[in-house]
mmCIF file of C-alpha atoms in Angstrom:
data_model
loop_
_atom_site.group_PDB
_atom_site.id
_atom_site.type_symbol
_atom_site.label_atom_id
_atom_site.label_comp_id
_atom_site.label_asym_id
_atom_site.label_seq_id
_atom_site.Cartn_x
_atom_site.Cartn_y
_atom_site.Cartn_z
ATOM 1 C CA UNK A 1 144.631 187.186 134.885
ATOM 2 C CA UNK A 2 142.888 189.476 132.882
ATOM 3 C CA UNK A 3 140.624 189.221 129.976
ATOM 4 C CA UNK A 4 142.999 190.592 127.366
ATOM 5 C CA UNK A 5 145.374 188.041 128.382
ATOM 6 C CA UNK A 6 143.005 184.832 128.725
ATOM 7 C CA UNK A 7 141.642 186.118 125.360
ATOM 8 C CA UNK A 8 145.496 185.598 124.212
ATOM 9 C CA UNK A 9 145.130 182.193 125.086
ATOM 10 C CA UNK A 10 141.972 181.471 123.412
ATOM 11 C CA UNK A 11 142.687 183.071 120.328
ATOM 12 C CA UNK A 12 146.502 180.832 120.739
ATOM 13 C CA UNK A 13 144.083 178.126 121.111
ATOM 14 C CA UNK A 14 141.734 178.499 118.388
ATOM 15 C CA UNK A 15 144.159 179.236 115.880
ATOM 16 C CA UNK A 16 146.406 175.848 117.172
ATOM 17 C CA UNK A 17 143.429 173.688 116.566
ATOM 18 C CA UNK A 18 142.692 174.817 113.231
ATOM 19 C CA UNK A 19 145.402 174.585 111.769
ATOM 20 C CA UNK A 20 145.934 170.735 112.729
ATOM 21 C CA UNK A 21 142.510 170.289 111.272
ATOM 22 C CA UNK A 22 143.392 172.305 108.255
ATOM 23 C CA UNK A 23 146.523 170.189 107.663
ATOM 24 C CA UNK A 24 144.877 166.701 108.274
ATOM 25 C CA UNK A 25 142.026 167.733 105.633
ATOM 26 C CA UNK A 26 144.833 169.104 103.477
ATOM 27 C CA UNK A 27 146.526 165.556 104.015
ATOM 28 C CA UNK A 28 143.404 163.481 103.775
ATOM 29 C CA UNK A 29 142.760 165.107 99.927
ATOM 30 C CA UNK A 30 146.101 164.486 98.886
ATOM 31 C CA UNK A 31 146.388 160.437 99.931
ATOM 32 C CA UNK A 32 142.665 158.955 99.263
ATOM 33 C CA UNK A 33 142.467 157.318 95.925
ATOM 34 C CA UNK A 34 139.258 158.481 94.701
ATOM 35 C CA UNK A 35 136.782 161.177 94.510
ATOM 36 C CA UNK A 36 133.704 160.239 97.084
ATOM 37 C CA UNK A 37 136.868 159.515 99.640
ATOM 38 C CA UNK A 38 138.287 162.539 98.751
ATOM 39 C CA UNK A 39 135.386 164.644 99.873
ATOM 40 C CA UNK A 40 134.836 163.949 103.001
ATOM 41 C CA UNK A 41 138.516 165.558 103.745
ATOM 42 C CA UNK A 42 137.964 169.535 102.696
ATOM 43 C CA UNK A 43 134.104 169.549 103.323
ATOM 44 C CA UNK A 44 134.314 167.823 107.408
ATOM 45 C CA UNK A 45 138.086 168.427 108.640
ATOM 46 C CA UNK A 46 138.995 171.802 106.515
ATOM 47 C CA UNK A 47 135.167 173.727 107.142
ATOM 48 C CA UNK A 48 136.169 172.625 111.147
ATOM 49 C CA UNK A 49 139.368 173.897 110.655
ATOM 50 C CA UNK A 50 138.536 177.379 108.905
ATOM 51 C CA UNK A 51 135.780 177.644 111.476
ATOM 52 C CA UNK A 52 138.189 177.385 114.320
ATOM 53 C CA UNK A 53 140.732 180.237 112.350
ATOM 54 C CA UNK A 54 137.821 182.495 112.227
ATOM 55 C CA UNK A 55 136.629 182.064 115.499
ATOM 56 C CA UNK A 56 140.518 182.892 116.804
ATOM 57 C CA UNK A 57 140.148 185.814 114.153
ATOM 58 C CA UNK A 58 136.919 186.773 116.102
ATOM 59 C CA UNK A 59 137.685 186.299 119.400
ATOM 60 C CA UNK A 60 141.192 189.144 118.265
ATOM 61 C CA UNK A 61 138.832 191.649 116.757
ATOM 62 C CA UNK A 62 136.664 191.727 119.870
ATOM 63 C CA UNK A 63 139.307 192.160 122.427
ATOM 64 C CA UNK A 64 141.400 194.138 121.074
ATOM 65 C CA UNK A 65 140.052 195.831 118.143
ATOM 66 C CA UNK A 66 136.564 197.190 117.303
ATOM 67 C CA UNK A 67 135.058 193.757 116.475
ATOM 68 C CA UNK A 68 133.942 192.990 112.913
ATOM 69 C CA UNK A 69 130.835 190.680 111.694
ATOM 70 C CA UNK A 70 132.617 189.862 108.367
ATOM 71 C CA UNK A 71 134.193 186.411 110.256
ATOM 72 C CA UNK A 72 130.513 185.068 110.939
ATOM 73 C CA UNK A 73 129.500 185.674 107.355
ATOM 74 C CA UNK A 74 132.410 184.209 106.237
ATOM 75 C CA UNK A 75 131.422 181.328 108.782
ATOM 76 C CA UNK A 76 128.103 181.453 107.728
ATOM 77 C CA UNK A 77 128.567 181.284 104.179
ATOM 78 C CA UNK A 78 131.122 178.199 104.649
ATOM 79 C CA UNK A 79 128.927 176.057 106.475
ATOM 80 C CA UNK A 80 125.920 176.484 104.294
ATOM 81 C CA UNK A 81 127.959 175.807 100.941
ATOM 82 C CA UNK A 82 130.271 172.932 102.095
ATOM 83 C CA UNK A 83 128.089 170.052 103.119
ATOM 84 C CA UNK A 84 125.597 171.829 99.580
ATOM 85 C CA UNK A 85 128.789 171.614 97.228
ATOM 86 C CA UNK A 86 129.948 167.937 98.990
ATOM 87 C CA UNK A 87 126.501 167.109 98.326
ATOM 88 C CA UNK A 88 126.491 167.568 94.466
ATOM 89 C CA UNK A 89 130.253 166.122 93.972
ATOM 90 C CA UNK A 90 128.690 162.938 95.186
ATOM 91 C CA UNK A 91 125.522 162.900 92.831
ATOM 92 C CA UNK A 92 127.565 163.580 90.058
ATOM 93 C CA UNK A 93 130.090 161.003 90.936
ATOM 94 C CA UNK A 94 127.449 158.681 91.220
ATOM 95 C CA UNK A 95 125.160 159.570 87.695
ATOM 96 C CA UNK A 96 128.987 159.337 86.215
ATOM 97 C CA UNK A 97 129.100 155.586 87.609
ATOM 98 C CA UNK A 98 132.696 156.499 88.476
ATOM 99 C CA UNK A 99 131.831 154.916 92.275
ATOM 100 C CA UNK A 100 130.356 152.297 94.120
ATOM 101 C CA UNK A 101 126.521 153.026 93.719
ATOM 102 C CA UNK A 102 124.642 153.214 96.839
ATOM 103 C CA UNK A 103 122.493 150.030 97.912
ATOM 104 C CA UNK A 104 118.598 150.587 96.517
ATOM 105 C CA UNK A 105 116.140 151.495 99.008
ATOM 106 C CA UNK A 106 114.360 148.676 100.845
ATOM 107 C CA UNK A 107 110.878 149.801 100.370
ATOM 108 C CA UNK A 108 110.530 152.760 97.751
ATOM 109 C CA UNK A 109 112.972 153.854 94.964
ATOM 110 C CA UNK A 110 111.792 156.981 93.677
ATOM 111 C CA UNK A 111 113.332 158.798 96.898
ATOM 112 C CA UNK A 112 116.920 158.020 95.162
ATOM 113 C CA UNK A 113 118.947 160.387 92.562
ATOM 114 C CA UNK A 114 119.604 157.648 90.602
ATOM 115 C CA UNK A 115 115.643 156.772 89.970
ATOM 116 C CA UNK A 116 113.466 159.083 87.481
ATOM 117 C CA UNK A 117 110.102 158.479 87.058
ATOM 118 C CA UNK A 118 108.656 156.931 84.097
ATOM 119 C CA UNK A 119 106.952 159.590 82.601
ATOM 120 C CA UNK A 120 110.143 161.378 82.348
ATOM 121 C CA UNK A 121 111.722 158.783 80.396
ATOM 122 C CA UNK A 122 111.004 157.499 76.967
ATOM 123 C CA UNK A 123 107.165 156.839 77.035
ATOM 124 C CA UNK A 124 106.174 160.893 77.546
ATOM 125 C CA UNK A 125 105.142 162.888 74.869
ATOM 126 C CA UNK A 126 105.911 166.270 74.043
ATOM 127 C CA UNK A 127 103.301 168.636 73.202
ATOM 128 C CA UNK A 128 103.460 171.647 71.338
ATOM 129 C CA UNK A 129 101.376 174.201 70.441
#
């Protein structure tokens, strides 16, 4: 067997698996009920399943084209602003009170989203000059 064909296979491969993850995170944000279940569908099963079409879409440009980098800063960019987005969704969804609210902290609460410090709140003064 030769590279070019094995390469056929892995590219086959690649582009098999992602779209069955694709599909089940298209799935999963189409039957959960609410918003914090809905996010773990795109942002764990769809950034999987775009990462495994771009590696397919790698693995083709190097073996039988010239290559190209623009698939790893696509990749790149995807996995650094998927679990940053998912992240925010959930602290909004949680300052909206629209979900469950996480359990407090056992020890310290000003680690949490949800605490803000006293001086912030309605006992600081403003001073202007």
């Amino acid at each position: 067997m030769t590279l070019q064909i094995i390469a056929t296979y892995a590219v086959a491969l690649s582009l098999l698996i992602g779209a069955i993850f694709t599909l089940a995170g298209a799935i999963g944000l189409l039957k959960f009920n609410d918003a914090m279940t809905r996010l773990h569908a795109p942002t764990k099963v769809g950034t999987m399943g775009v990462g495994a079409l771009l590696l397919a879409s790698i693995i083709h440009a190097h073996i039988f084209g010239e290559g190209s980098m623009h698939e790893l800063l696509i990749m790149a960019f995807l996995f650094v602003t998927a679990p940053i987005s998912a992240n925010f969704i959930a602290k909004v969804n949680m300052h909206k009170k629209s979900c469950v609210t996480p359990p407090s902290p056992p020890r310290d609460d000003t680690w949490s989203t949800l605490s803000v410090p006293k001086l912030d709140g309605e006992g600081a003064e403003v001073k202007q000059t």
